[in-house]
Short mmCIF file of C-alpha atoms in Angstrom, two decimals:
data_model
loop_
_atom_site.label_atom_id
_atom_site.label_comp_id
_atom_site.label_asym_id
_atom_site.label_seq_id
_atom_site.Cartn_x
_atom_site.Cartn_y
_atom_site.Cartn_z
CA UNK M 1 59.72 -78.23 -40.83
CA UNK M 2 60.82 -74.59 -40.33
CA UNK M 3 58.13 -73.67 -43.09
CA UNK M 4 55.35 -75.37 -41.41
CA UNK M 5 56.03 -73.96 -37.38
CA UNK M 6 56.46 -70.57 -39.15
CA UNK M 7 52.63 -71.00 -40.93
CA UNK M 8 51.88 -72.91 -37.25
CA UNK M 9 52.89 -69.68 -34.87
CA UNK M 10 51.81 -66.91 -38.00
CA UNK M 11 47.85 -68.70 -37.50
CA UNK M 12 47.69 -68.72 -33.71
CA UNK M 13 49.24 -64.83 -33.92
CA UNK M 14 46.55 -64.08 -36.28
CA UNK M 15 43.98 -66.00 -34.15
CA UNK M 16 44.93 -63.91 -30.77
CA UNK M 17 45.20 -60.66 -33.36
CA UNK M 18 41.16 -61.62 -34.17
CA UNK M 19 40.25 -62.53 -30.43
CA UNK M 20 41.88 -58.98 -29.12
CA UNK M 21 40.04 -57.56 -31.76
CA UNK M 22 36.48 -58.69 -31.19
CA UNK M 23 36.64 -58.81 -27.34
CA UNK M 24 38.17 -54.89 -27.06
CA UNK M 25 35.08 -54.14 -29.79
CA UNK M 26 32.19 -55.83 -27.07
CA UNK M 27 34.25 -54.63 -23.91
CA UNK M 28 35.15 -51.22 -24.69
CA UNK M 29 35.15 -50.06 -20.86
CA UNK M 30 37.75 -52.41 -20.29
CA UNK M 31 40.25 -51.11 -23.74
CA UNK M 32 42.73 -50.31 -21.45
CA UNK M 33 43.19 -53.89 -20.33
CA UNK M 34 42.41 -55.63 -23.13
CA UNK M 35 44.03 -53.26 -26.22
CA UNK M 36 47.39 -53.76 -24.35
CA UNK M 37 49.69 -56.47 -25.70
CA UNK M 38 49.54 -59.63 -23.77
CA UNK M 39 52.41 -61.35 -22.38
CA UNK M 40 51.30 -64.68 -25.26
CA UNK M 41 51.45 -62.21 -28.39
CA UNK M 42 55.17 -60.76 -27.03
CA UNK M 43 56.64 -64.17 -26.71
CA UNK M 44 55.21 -65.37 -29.86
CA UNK M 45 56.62 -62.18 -32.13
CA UNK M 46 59.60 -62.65 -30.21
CA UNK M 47 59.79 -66.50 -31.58
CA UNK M 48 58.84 -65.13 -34.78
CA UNK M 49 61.93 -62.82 -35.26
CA UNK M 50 64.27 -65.15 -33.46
CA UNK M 51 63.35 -68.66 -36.11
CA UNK M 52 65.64 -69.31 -38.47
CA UNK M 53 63.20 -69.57 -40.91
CA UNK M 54 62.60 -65.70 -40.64
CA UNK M 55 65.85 -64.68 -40.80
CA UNK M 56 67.14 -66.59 -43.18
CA UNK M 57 64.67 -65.12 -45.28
CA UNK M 58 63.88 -62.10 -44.77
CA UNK M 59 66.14 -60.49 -47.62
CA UNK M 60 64.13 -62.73 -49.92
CA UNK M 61 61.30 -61.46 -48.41
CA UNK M 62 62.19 -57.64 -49.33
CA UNK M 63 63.65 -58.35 -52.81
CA UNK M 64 60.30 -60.34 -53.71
CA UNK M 65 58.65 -57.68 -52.17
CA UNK M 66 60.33 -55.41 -54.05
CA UNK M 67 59.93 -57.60 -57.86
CA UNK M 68 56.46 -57.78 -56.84
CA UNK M 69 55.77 -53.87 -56.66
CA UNK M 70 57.57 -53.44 -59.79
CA UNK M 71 56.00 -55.90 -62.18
CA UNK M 72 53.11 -56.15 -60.45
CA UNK M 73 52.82 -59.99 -61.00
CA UNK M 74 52.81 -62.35 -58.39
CA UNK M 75 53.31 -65.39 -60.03
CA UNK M 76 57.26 -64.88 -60.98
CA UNK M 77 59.50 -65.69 -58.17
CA UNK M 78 61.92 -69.31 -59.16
CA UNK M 79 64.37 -69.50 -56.34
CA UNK M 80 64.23 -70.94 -52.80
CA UNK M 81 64.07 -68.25 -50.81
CA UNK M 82 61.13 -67.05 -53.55
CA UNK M 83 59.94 -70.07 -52.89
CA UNK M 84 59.74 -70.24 -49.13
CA UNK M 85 58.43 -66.23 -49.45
CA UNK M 86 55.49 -68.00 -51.66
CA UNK M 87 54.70 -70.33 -49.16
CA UNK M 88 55.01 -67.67 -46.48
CA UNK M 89 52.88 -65.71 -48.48
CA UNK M 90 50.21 -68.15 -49.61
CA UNK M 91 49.81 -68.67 -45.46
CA UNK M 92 49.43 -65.63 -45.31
CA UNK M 93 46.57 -65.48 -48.00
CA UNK M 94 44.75 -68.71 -46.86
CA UNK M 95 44.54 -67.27 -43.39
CA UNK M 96 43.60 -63.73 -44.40
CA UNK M 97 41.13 -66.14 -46.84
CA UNK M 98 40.12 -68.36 -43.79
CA UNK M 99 39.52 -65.06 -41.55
CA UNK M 100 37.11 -62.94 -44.17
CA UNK M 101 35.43 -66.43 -45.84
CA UNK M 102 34.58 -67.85 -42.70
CA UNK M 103 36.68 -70.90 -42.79
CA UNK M 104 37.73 -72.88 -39.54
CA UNK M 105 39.43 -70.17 -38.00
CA UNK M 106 36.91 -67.37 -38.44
CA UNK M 107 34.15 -70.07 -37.23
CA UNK M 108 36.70 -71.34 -33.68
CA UNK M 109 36.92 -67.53 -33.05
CA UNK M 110 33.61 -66.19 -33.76
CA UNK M 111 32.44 -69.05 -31.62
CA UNK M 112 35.28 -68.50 -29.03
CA UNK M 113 33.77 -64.90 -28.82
CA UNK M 114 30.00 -65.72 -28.73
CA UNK M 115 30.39 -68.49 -26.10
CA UNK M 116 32.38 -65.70 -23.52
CA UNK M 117 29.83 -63.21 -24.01
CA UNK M 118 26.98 -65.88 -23.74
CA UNK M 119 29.09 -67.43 -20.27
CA UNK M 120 29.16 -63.78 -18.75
CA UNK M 121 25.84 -62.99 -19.54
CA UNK M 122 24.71 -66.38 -17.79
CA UNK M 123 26.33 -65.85 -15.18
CA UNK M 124 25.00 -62.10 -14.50
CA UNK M 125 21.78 -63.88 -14.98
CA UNK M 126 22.62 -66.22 -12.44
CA UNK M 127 23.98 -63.53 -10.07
CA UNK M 128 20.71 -61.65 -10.55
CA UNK M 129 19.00 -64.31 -9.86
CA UNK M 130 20.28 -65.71 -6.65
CA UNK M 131 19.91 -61.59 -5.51
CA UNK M 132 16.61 -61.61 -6.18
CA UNK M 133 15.83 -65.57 -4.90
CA UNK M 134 17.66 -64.23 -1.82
CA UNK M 135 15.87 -61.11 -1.65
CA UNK M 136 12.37 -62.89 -1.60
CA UNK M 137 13.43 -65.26 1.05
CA UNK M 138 14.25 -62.25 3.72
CA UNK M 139 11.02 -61.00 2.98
CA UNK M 140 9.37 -64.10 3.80
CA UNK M 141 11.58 -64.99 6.58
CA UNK M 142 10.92 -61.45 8.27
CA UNK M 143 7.17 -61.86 7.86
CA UNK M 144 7.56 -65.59 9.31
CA UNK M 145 9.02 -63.73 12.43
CA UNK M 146 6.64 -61.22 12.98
CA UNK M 147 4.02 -64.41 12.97
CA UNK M 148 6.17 -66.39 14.94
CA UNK M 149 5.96 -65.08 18.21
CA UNK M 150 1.71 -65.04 18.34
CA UNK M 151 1.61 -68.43 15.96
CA UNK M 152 3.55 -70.04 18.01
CA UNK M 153 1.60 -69.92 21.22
CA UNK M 154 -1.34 -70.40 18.75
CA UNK M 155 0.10 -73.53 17.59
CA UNK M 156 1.43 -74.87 20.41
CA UNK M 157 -0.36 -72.91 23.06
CA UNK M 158 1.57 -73.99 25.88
CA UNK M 159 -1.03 -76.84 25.75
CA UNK M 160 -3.72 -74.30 26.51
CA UNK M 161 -6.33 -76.38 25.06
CA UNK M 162 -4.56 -79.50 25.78
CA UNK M 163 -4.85 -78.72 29.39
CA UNK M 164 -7.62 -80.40 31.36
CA UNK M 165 -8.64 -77.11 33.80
CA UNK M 166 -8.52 -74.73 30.72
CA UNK M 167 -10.23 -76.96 28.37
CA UNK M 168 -13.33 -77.79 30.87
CA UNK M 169 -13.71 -73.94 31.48
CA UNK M 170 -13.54 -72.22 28.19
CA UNK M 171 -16.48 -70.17 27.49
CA UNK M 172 -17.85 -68.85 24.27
CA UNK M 173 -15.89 -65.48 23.38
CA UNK M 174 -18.93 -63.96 21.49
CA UNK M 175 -20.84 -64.42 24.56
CA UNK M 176 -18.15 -62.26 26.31
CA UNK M 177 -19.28 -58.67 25.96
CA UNK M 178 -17.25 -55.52 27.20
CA UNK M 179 -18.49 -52.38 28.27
CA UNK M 180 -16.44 -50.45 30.08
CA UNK M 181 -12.86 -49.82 31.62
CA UNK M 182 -12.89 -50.48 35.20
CA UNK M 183 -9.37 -50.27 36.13
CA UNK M 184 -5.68 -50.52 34.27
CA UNK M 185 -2.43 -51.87 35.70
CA UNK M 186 0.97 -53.11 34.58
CA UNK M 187 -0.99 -56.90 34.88
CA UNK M 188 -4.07 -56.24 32.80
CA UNK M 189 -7.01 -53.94 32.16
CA UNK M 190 -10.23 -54.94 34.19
CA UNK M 191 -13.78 -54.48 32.42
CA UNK M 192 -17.39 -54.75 33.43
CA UNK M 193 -19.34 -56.53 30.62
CA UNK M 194 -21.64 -59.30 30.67
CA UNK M 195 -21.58 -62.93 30.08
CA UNK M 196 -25.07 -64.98 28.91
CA UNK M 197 -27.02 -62.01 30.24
CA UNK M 198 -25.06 -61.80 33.67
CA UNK M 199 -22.62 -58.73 35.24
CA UNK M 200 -18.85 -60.22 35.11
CA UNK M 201 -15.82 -58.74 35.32
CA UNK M 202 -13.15 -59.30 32.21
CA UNK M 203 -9.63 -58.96 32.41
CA UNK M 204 -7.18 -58.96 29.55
CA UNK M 205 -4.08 -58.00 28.74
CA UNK M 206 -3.01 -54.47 27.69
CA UNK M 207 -2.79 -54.05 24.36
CA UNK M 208 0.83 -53.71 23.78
CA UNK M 209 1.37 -57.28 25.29
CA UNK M 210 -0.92 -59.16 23.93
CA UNK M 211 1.76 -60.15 21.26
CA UNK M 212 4.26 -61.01 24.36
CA UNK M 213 5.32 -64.68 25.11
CA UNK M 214 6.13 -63.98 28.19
CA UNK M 215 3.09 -62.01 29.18
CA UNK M 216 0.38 -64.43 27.29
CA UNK M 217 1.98 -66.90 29.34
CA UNK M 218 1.64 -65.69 32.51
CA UNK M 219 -1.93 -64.69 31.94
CA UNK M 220 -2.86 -67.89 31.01
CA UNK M 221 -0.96 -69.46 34.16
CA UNK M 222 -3.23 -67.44 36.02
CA UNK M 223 -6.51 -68.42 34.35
CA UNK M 224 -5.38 -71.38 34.95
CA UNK M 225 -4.47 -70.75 38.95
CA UNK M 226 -8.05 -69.52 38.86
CA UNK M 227 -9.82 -72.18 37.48
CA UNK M 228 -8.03 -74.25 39.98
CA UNK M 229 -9.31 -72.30 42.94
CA UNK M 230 -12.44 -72.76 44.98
CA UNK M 231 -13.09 -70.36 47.96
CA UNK M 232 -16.04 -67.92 49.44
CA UNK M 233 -13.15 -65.62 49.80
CA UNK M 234 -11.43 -65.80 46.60
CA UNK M 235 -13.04 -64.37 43.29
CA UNK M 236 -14.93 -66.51 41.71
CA UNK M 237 -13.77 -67.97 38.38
CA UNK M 238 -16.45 -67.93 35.88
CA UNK M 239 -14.46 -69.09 32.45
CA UNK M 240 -11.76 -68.23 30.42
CA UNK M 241 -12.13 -67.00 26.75
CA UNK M 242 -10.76 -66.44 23.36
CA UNK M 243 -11.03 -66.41 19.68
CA UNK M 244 -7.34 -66.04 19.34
CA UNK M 245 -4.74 -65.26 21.85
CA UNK M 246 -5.01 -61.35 21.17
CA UNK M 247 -8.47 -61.43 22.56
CA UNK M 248 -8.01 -63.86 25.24
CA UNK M 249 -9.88 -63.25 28.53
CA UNK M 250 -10.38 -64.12 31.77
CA UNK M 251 -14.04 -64.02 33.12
CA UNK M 252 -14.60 -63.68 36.94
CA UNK M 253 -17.53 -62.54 38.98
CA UNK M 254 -18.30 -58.62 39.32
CA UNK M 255 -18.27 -56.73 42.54
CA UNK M 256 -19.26 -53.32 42.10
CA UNK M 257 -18.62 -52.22 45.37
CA UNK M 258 -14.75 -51.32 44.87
CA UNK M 259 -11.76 -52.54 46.38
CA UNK M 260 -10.70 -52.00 50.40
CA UNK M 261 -8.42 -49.42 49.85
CA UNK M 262 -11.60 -47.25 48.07
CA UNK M 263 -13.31 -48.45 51.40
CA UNK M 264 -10.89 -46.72 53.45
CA UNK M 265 -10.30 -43.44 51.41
CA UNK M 266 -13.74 -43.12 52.08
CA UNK M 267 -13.87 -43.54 55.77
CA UNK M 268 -10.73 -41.40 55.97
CA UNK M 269 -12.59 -38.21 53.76
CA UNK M 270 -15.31 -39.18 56.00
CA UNK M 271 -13.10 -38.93 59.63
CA UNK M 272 -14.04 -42.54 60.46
CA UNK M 273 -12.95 -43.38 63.53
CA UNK M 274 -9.48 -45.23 63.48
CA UNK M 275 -9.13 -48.54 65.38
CA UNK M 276 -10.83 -51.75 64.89
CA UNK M 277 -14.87 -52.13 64.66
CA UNK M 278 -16.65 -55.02 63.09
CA UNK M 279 -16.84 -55.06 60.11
CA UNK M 280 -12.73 -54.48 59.69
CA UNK M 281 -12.16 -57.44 61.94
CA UNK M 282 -14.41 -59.22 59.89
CA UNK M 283 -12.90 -57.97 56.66
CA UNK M 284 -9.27 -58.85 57.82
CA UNK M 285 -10.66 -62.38 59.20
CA UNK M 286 -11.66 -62.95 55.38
CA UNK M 287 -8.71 -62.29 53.91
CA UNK M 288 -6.59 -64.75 56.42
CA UNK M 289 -9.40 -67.58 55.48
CA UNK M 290 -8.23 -66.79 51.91
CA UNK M 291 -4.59 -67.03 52.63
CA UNK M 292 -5.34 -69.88 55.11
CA UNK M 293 -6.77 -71.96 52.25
CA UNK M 294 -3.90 -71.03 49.91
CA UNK M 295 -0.88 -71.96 52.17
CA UNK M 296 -2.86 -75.10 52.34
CA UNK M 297 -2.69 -76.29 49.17
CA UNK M 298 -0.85 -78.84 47.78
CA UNK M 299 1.57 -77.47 46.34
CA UNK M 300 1.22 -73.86 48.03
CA UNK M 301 0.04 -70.98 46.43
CA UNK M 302 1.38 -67.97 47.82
CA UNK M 303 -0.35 -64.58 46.63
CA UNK M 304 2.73 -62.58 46.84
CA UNK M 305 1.21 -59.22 45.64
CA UNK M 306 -1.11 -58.71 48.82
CA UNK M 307 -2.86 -55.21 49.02
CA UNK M 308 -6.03 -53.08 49.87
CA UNK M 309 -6.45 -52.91 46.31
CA UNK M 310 -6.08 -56.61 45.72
CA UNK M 311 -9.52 -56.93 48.44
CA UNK M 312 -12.53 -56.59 46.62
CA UNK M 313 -15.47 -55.79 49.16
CA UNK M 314 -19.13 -56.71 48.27
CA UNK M 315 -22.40 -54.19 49.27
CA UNK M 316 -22.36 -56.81 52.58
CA UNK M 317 -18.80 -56.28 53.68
CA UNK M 318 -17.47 -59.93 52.56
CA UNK M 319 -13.93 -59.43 51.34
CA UNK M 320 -12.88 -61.38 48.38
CA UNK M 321 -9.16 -62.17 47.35
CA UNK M 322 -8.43 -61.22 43.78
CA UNK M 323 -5.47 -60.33 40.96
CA UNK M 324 -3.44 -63.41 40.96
CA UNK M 325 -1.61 -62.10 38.53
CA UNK M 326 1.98 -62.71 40.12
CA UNK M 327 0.77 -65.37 42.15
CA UNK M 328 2.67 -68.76 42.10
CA UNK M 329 2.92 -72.20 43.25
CA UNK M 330 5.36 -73.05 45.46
CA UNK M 331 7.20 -76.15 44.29
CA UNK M 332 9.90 -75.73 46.33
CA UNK M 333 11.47 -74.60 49.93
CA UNK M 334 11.92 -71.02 48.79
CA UNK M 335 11.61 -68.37 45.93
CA UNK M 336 13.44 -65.53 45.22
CA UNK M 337 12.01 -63.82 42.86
CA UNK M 338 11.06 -59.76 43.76
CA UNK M 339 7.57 -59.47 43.18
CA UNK M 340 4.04 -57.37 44.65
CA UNK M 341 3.85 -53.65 45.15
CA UNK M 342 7.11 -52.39 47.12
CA UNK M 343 4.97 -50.63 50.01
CA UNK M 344 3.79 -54.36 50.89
CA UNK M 345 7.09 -56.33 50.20
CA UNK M 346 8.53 -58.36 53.14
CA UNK M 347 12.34 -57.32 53.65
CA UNK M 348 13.55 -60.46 52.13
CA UNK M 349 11.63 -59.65 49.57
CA UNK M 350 12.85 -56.32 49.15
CA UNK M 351 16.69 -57.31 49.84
CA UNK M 352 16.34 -60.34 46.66
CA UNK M 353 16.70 -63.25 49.55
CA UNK M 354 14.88 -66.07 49.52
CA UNK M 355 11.52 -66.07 51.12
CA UNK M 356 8.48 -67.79 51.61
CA UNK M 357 4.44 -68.21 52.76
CA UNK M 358 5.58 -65.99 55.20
CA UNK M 359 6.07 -63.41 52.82
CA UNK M 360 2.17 -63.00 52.13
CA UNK M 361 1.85 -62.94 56.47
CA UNK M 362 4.42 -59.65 56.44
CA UNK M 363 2.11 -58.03 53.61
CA UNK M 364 -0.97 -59.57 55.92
CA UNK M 365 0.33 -57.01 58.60
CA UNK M 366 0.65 -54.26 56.26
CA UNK M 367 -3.11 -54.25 55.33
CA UNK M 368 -4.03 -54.58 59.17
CA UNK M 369 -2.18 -50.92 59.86
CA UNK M 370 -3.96 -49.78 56.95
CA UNK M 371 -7.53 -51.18 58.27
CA UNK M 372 -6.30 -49.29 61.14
CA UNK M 373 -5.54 -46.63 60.41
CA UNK M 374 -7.21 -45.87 56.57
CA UNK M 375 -4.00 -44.44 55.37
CA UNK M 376 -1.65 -45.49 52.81
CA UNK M 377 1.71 -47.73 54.75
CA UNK M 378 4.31 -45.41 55.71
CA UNK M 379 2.48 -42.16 55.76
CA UNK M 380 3.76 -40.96 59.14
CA UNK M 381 7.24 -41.65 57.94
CA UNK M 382 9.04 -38.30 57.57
CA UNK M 383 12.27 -37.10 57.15
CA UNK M 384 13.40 -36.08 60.59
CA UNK M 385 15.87 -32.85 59.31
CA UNK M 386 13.67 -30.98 56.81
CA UNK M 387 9.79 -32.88 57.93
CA UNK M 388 8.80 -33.57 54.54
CA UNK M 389 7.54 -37.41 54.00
CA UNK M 390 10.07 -39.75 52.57
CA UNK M 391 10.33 -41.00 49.62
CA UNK M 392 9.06 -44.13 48.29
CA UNK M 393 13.00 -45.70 48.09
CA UNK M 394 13.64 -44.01 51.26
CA UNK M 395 10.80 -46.12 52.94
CA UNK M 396 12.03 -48.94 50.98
CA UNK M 397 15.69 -49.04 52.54
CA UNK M 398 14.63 -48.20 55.79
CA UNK M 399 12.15 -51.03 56.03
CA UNK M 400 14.79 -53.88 54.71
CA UNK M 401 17.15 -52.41 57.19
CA UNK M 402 14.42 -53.02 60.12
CA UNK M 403 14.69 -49.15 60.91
CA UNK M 404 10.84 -48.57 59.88
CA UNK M 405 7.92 -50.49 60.53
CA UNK M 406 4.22 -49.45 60.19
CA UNK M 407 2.30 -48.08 62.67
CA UNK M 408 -0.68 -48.68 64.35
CA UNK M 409 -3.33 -45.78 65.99
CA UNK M 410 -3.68 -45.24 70.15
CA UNK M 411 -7.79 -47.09 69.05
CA UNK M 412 -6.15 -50.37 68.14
CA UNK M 413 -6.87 -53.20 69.86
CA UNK M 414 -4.18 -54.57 71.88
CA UNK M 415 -4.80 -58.19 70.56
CA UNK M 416 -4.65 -56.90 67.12
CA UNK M 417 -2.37 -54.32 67.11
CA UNK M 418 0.16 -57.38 68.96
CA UNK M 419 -0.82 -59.83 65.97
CA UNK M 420 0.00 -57.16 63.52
CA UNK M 421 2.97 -56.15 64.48
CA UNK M 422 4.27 -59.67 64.83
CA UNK M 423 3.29 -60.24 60.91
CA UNK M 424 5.77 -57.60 60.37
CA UNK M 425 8.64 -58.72 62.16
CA UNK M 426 12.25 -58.91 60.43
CA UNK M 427 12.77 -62.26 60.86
CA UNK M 428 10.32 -64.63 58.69
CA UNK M 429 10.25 -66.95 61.49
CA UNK M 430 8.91 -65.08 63.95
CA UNK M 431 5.79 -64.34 62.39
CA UNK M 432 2.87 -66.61 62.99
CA UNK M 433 1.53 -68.51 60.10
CA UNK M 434 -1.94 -67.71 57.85
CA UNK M 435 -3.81 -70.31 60.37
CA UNK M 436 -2.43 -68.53 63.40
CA UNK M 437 -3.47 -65.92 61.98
CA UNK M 438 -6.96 -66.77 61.29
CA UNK M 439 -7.06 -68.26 64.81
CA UNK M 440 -6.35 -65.29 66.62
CA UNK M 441 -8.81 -63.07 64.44
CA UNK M 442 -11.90 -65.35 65.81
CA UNK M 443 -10.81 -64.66 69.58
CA UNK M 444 -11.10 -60.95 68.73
CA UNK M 445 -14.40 -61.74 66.52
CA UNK M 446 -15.53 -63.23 69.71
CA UNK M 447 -14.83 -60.90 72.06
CA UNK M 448 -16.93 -57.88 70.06
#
């Protein structure tokens, strides 16, 4: 039995012997690690010289050894421990034999060898693969993204086409021809062009945000607004366009005759006289049938970015109501939002409190002193140490503190210059509503 464990330990040494061998000749980067004796092959030599077996024989061992060198045959040893050193010997030979003939244990460990290399190599593969699988998927992903954000109003549209208004107005976009810039604003660029032949006026959206959610939205909530609107004294809706949503458009009726606040540059180069004639009455009379007929809707509209520029004036002095670009319905007792041109804001507007219809009266006012007067609100508010005119957020804090209001000239009316000022009063309530409003601009239409 000792015989056969010896042969049994001697193979598996000699296996591990071939295994360090052929993995330190493939994984020469790693020698260090692998050349160094493992913790198997020191507990195995250490069984080796501690068996019985070897100790018993090993001075049989030396003097066969010995006999051996001498005579030179191999065939002569009689005794036991000759014998056993035979055995040990002819172990040794089969597995030296075994090792360079390719038996059984050449064959485990050459296969032993092949199938680590072939594992690590798969799984580099593998690795490489997954790198590159992962690599291709970011790429798509990112270009998915970029896609996303126009594709998805595309797709969806916020029902564009599914709504009823938009759907019934939509207008041929190759019909819709540009020419030139009109006017540009944080809202949109304006246009003249033509549609079927016809002047028109087309307003898009800048082109940095014609790729914004947010922006496309609102733009099409106010073609939409539009399209629902049906006044003498509101610009007239004519259709809404696109091929895709970076060329979308909304197509109104032109009127080259500028806005109200040209108007009144023009009579202020031109030393107009100040005060209230005709034609401003009748001016600020349309404007209050506009915002008459939008309180009155169910639900409200409120304008809430009311302004000389937002009055468009025809050859024939007949005021039209446009850029509804921050205009909303009001589905509810308030809003809060802080929106228009500061100059115009209501002081609740200003302060971020909530506000309503009455909001569009206070802005009402404003564009009365500026009928009035032709100038710009504010522009006799100066600083009272050095005399130069405030600033813009100067103006701003004083007029949501209630310490500046606008102005009206010595020529104003008493009836009107009493109706503005009550527009503008600090406290929403106070001020009359759009049809009180209206009403008291055809007792002064009467009395001219």
């Amino acid at each position: 039995m000792d015989v056969v464990l010896a042969r049994q330990l001697l193979s598996v040494r000699l296996l591990e012997c071939y295994l360090d061998t052929s993995i330190n000749s493939h994984f020469e980067f790693c020698s260090p690690v692998f050349k160094s004796r493992s913790p198997a092959s020191s507990v195995l030599g250490e069984a080796l010289q501690e068996h019985s077996c070897t100790k018993s024989n090993s001075g049989s061992i030396r003097a066969y050894a010995a006999t051996t060198s001498s005579s030179g045959s191999t065939d002569r040893s009689t005794s036991s421990s000759g014998s056993t050193y035979r055995s040990t010997e002819q172990s040794n030979d089969e597995s030296s034999s075994a090792s360079s003939d390719g038996s059984p244990t050449s064959v485990v460990a050459s296969h032993t060898s092949t199938g680590a290399i072939i594992g690590i190599v798969a799984a580099i593969v593998f690795a490489v693969a997954i790198a590159i699988g992962i690599g291709i998927w970011c790429i798509r992903a990112q270009r998915k993204k970029k896609q996303t954000k126009l594709e998805l109003i595309e797709s969806q549209g916020y029902h564009l086409w599914e709504d009823e208004t938009i759907v019934t107005t939509r207008i041929p976009r190759e019909k819709v021809i540009l020419e030139t810039l009109i006017s540009s604003g944080g809202y949109g660029e304006v246009y003249r062009g033509s549609f079927d032949g016809q002047p028109v006026a087309i307003k898009m959206l800048p082109q940095h945000s014609r790729r914004n959610i947010q922006l496309v939205n609102a733009f099409l909530a106010e073609a939409k607004l539009l399209a629902s609107l049906d006044h003498p004294h509101i610009i007239h809706f004519v259709g809404v366009a696109w091929n895709s949503l970076t060329d979308l458009c909304v197509v109104s009726d032109l009127v080259d005759n500028g806005d109200l606040r040209a108007l009144l540059d023009s009579y202020d180069s031109n030393h107009h006289p100040t005060g209230f004639d005709y034609v401003k009455i009748i001016i600020a009379f349309h404007v209050a049938q506009a915002l008459t007929y939008l309180h009155s809707l169910q639900p409200m509209v409120l304008h809430r970015d009311l302004k000389s520029r937002n009055i468009l004036v025809t050859h024939e002095m007949v005021a039209k109501l446009t850029d509804f670009g921050v205009s909303r319905e009001r589905s509810d007792a308030t809003m809060t939002a802080g929106v228009g041109t500061s100059l115009w804001m209501a002081p609740e507007v200003l302060l971020g409190h909530r506000y309503d219809e009455k909001a569009d009266v206070f802005s009402f006012g404003v564009v009365l002193s500026e009928l009035d007067s032709h100038v710009l609100p504010y522009a006799h508010a100066k600083s009272s140490q050095s005399g130069n005119k405030l600033s813009n957020t100067a103006i701003l804090q004083m007029v949501s503190l209630g310490s500046l209001h606008v102005q009206f000239s010595e020529n104003a009316i008493p009836l009107l210059k009493d109706l503005g000022q009550a527009c503008v009063s600090m406290d929403p309530a106070a001020r009359p509503s759009a049809a009180e409003v209206l009403y008291h601009l055809q007792l002064c239409l009467k009395a001219c």
